């Protein structure tokens, strides 16, 4: 069951290891008979040239790491699709590493670095180790807490997205609006923008405690808490779709009809939001487009580009579904 | 911005490349002064020993690939948690590769193989390339269509799980029961078992067309189709939680109360099933335990074990939540 080596191939073909190397590199300095013998041995043994060896020779692994902070937050799925679309045809494969499920014993960031992936897409607040010297080309996807002016970045405009969400509720006639924030750069930008837009409309928003994981159970508990303290609230804007699903669960538990008694807006336009059961009004943050653009920027850096750092912002869009309506008179 | 090499370290430390190598390998044949100079240069340059180089030397990459067929089916999240728990402390990191989002231009299986991960956990029906010679140690997680008697495997008992689901509905008094299957080994086992248990109870189950993706939209459409053709159905057992969420959406669209007018059972006990809004009765297939056991088996193989192939089966459990109740009289 042990993996065949280049020595096994050489032995089976009756040639030297150097000749096998020449065949693997496609050298023209090999006779047809030797090439045939080596190719037959490779096929029969199921030999696979080590990518580690090729990587050492070429300084390339053709692997791109995608660093995320929670598989359970489905926005990364659309991001990965966009990355695959652009990087796949260039011969790169994508490995997703999640820091949330990683055990305490391993450092997923260190692991990514020491495996010498050709590039990394960071879809979470950026670990400091990735911004130091020696890190491979990096693109930051999404709005992040840390300023990283020297690193390429692509994000939707979270401030605009939050404005669209809140203006939608205001246009429907809502005046008692709560916001459930999460921690992290993207959510902080959404919260700042939402409260500013509400303040400009003369409304003092009810803002919950920022949820560190931005998870469904956090959204559920935060909504119960806010709605019990502010039973006159008619609308909630949640930091993301996952928390908004928690809000819908809280409304169900309280017996509050959505959207009759409570309007709910999420953020991400993830597949979850489009499920018929959930049918969530949300902000499309164009994750697939962010992935495509991040893939393009990263491919260019991995190809050796030394252009000035690019910072792209894509305009999000309001997606009105079934969880928002005018407040009950 | 280019990555520092061992030559840069040698130049900065004023020593030879061979001496840097000795320091990196922890050789005692280095003076304290030289060691200090090299370590300072490594720190200042941000040099990282290439894992590709170490891999070539040790034939180890410390990377384990997890091959899945859809990020959107959240059962793999619990599986990954279990794998991390066991493999993390052993120094392995986990890279998830999804064949569903992979572009047509790349072959994710070939990519995993040629990157020479130390081991692979396959959480989908097994691509033939992985069973050939030359593949790294492999563990199959979940029930699969292909028999692979020579490969370690861990799965929940899908036949027992389906029996538990159907017997729960029978015990509640349901007699008009539909089943929405998916393709693939696990789902096929569930379908065969469910229909056999129903047949033994004298019930000719309504079985939908197998859904190739086992997705929420497929569950939604299959449920609408089945419920329109069989409006006397009082319960649906779906192939997995994701499809069951689609069933709940269809019931909502038809104005059928769940569980008053329709009972729904899923499979996986994913985080989705536990969301308060969804509150789905389901089968706990113990994905985290499957991940832990798969991690143990794989670690043992990567450590050189030549024990006979292990085939473990874990007993699933019924989790009763809010989507099942006796049929309306």
Coordinates of N, CA, C and O in Angstrom, one line a residue, chain A residues 231-310:
Chain A
X231 N -41.1 46.0 23.4 CA -42.2 45.4 22.7 C -42.9 46.3 21.6 O -43.7 45.8 20.9
X232 N -42.5 47.5 21.6 CA -43.1 48.4 20.6 C -42.3 48.4 19.3 O -42.7 49.0 18.3
X233 N -41.2 47.6 19.3 CA -40.4 47.6 18.0 C -41.2 46.9 16.9 O -41.9 46.0 17.2
X234 N -41.1 47.5 15.7 CA -41.8 46.9 14.6 C -40.9 46.3 13.5 O -41.4 45.7 12.6
X235 N -39.6 46.5 13.7 CA -38.7 46.0 12.7 C -37.3 45.7 13.3 O -36.9 46.4 14.2
X236 N -36.6 44.7 12.8 CA -35.3 44.4 13.2 C -34.4 44.3 11.9 O -34.8 43.6 11.0
X237 N -33.3 45.0 12.0 CA -32.2 44.8 10.9 C -31.1 44.0 11.6 O -30.5 44.5 12.5
X238 N -30.9 42.8 11.2 CA -29.8 41.9 11.8 C -28.5 42.0 11.0 O -28.5 42.3 9.8
X239 N -27.4 41.7 11.7 CA -26.1 41.9 11.1 C -25.9 41.0 9.9 O -25.1 41.4 8.9
X240 N -26.5 39.8 9.8 CA -26.4 39.0 8.7 C -27.6 38.0 8.6 O -28.5 38.0 9.5
X241 N -27.7 37.2 7.5 CA -28.8 36.4 7.3 C -28.9 35.3 8.4 O -30.0 34.9 8.8
X242 N -27.8 34.8 8.9 CA -27.8 33.7 9.9 C -28.5 34.2 11.2 O -29.3 33.6 11.7
X243 N -28.1 35.4 11.6 CA -28.7 36.0 12.8 C -30.2 36.3 12.5 O -31.0 36.2 13.4
X244 N -30.5 36.7 11.3 CA -31.9 37.0 10.9 C -32.8 35.8 11.0 O -33.9 35.9 11.5
X245 N -32.2 34.6 10.7 CA -33.0 33.4 10.9 C -33.3 33.2 12.4 O -34.4 32.7 12.7
X246 N -32.3 33.5 13.2 CA -32.6 33.5 14.7 C -33.6 34.4 15.1 O -34.5 34.1 15.9
X247 N -33.7 35.6 14.5 CA -34.7 36.6 14.8 C -36.1 36.0 14.4 O -37.1 36.1 15.2
X248 N -36.2 35.4 13.2 CA -37.4 34.8 12.8 C -37.9 33.7 13.8 O -39.1 33.6 14.1
X249 N -36.9 33.0 14.3 CA -37.2 31.9 15.3 C -37.8 32.6 16.6 O -38.7 32.1 17.2
X250 N -37.2 33.7 17.0 CA -37.6 34.4 18.2 C -39.1 34.9 18.0 O -39.9 34.8 18.9
X251 N -39.3 35.5 16.8 CA -40.7 36.0 16.5 C -41.7 34.8 16.6 O -42.8 35.0 17.2
X252 N -41.3 33.7 16.1 CA -42.2 32.5 16.1 C -42.5 32.1 17.6 O -43.6 31.9 17.9
X253 N -41.4 32.1 18.4 CA -41.6 31.8 19.8 C -42.5 32.7 20.5 O -43.3 32.3 21.4
X254 N -42.4 34.0 20.2 CA -43.2 35.0 20.8 C -44.6 35.1 20.2 O -45.5 35.8 20.7
X255 N -44.8 34.3 19.2 CA -46.1 34.4 18.5 C -46.3 35.7 17.7 O -47.5 36.1 17.4
X256 N -45.2 36.3 17.3 CA -45.3 37.5 16.5 C -45.3 37.2 15.1 O -44.3 36.6 14.6
X257 N -46.3 37.6 14.3 CA -46.3 37.3 12.9 C -45.3 38.1 12.2 O -45.1 39.3 12.5
X258 N -44.6 37.5 11.2 CA -43.6 38.2 10.3 C -44.2 38.1 8.9 O -44.5 37.0 8.5
X259 N -44.4 39.2 8.2 CA -44.1 40.6 8.6 C -45.2 41.4 9.2 O -45.0 42.6 9.4
X260 N -46.3 40.7 9.6 CA -47.5 41.5 10.1 C -47.1 42.3 11.3 O -47.4 43.5 11.5
X261 N -46.5 41.6 12.3 CA -46.2 42.3 13.6 C -44.7 42.7 13.6 O -44.4 43.6 14.4
X262 N -43.9 42.1 12.9 CA -42.4 42.4 12.9 C -41.8 42.2 11.5 O -42.0 41.2 10.9
X263 N -41.1 43.2 11.0 CA -40.4 43.1 9.8 C -38.9 42.8 10.1 O -38.4 43.2 11.1
X264 N -38.3 41.9 9.3 CA -36.9 41.5 9.5 C -36.1 41.6 8.2 O -36.6 41.2 7.1
X265 N -34.9 42.2 8.4 CA -34.0 42.3 7.2 C -32.7 41.7 7.6 O -32.2 42.0 8.7
X266 N -32.1 40.9 6.8 CA -30.8 40.3 7.0 C -29.7 41.0 6.1 O -29.9 42.1 5.7
X267 N -28.6 40.3 6.0 CA -27.5 40.8 5.1 C -26.8 39.6 4.6 O -26.4 38.7 5.4
X268 N -26.5 39.5 3.3 CA -25.7 38.5 2.6 C -26.4 37.9 1.4 O -25.7 37.5 0.5
X269 N -27.7 37.9 1.4 CA -28.4 37.2 0.4 C -27.8 35.8 0.2 O -27.6 35.4 -1.0
X270 N -27.6 35.1 1.2 CA -27.1 33.7 1.2 C -28.2 32.8 0.7 O -29.4 33.2 0.6
X271 N -27.9 31.5 0.4 CA -28.9 30.6 -0.1 C -30.0 30.4 1.0 O -31.1 30.2 0.6
X272 N -29.6 30.5 2.2 CA -30.6 30.5 3.3 C -31.7 31.5 3.1 O -32.9 31.2 3.4
X273 N -31.3 32.7 2.8 CA -32.3 33.8 2.6 C -33.3 33.5 1.5 O -34.5 33.9 1.6
X274 N -32.9 32.7 0.5 CA -33.7 32.4 -0.6 C -34.6 31.2 -0.4 O -35.5 30.9 -1.1
X275 N -34.3 30.4 0.7 CA -35.2 29.2 1.0 C -36.6 29.7 1.2 O -36.8 30.7 1.9
X276 N -37.6 28.9 0.6 CA -39.0 29.4 0.7 C -39.5 29.6 2.1 O -40.3 30.4 2.4
X277 N -39.0 28.7 3.0 CA -39.5 28.8 4.4 C -39.0 30.1 5.0 O -39.7 30.6 5.9
X278 N -37.9 30.6 4.6 CA -37.3 31.7 5.3 C -37.6 33.0 4.5 O -38.1 34.0 5.1
X279 N -37.4 33.0 3.2 CA -37.9 34.1 2.3 C -37.6 35.4 2.8 O -38.5 36.3 3.0
X280 N -36.3 35.6 3.1 CA -35.8 36.8 3.9 C -35.5 38.0 3.0 O -34.7 37.9 2.1
X281 N -36.1 39.1 3.4 CA -35.6 40.4 2.8 C -34.2 40.6 3.3 O -33.9 40.5 4.5
X282 N -33.3 41.0 2.3 CA -31.9 41.0 2.7 C -31.1 42.0 1.8 O -31.7 42.5 0.9
X283 N -29.8 42.1 2.1 CA -29.0 42.9 1.2 C -28.0 41.9 0.4 O -27.4 41.1 1.0
X284 N -28.1 42.0 -0.9 CA -27.2 41.2 -1.7 C -25.8 41.8 -1.7 O -25.6 42.9 -2.3
X285 N -24.9 41.2 -1.0 CA -23.5 41.8 -1.0 C -22.6 41.2 -2.0 O -21.4 41.4 -2.0
X286 N -23.2 40.6 -3.0 CA -22.5 40.2 -4.2 C -21.3 39.4 -4.0 O -20.2 39.6 -4.5
X287 N -21.5 38.3 -3.1 CA -20.3 37.5 -2.7 C -19.6 36.8 -3.9 O -18.4 36.7 -3.9
X288 N -20.4 36.4 -4.9 CA -19.8 35.7 -6.0 C -18.9 36.7 -6.8 O -17.8 36.3 -7.2
X289 N -19.5 37.9 -7.0 CA -18.7 38.9 -7.7 C -17.4 39.3 -6.9 O -16.3 39.5 -7.4
X290 N -17.6 39.4 -5.5 CA -16.4 39.6 -4.7 C -15.4 38.5 -4.9 O -14.2 38.8 -5.0
X291 N -15.8 37.3 -4.9 CA -14.9 36.1 -5.2 C -14.2 36.2 -6.5 O -13.0 36.0 -6.6
X292 N -15.0 36.5 -7.6 CA -14.4 36.7 -8.9 C -13.3 37.7 -8.9 O -12.2 37.5 -9.4
X293 N -13.6 38.9 -8.3 CA -12.7 40.0 -8.3 C -11.4 39.7 -7.5 O -10.3 39.9 -7.8
X294 N -11.7 39.0 -6.3 CA -10.6 38.6 -5.5 C -9.7 37.6 -6.2 O -8.4 37.7 -6.1
X295 N -10.3 36.7 -7.0 CA -9.6 35.7 -7.7 C -8.7 36.4 -8.8 O -7.5 36.0 -9.0
X296 N -9.3 37.4 -9.5 CA -8.5 38.1 -10.5 C -7.3 38.8 -9.9 O -6.2 38.8 -10.4
X297 N -7.5 39.5 -8.8 CA -6.4 40.2 -8.1 C -5.3 39.3 -7.7 O -4.2 39.5 -7.8
X298 N -5.8 38.2 -7.1 CA -4.8 37.2 -6.5 C -4.0 36.6 -7.7 O -2.8 36.4 -7.6
X299 N -4.7 36.2 -8.8 CA -4.0 35.6 -9.9 C -3.0 36.5 -10.4 O -1.9 36.1 -10.8
X300 N -3.3 37.8 -10.5 CA -2.4 38.8 -11.0 C -1.1 38.9 -10.1 O 0.0 38.9 -10.6
X301 N -1.4 38.9 -8.8 CA -0.2 38.9 -7.8 C 0.6 37.7 -7.9 O 1.8 37.7 -7.9
X302 N -0.1 36.5 -8.0 CA 0.7 35.2 -8.1 C 1.5 35.2 -9.4 O 2.5 34.5 -9.4
X303 N 1.0 35.9 -10.4 CA 1.7 36.0 -11.6 C 2.9 37.0 -11.6 O 3.5 37.2 -12.6
X304 N 3.1 37.6 -10.4 CA 4.2 38.5 -10.3 C 3.9 40.0 -10.3 O 4.8 40.8 -10.3
X305 N 2.6 40.4 -10.4 CA 2.3 41.8 -10.5 C 2.8 42.6 -9.4 O 2.7 42.2 -8.2
X306 N 3.4 43.7 -9.7 CA 3.8 44.6 -8.6 C 3.0 45.9 -8.7 O 3.5 47.0 -8.2
X307 N 1.9 45.9 -9.3 CA 1.0 47.1 -9.4 C 0.7 47.6 -8.0 O 0.8 46.9 -7.0
X308 N 0.3 48.9 -7.9 CA -0.1 49.4 -6.6 C -1.3 48.6 -6.0 O -2.1 48.1 -6.8
X309 N -1.4 48.5 -4.7 CA -2.5 47.8 -4.1 C -3.8 48.3 -4.6 O -4.1 49.5 -4.7
X310 N -4.7 47.3 -4.9 CA -6.1 47.7 -5.4 C -7.1 47.5 -4.2 O -7.0 46.5 -3.5

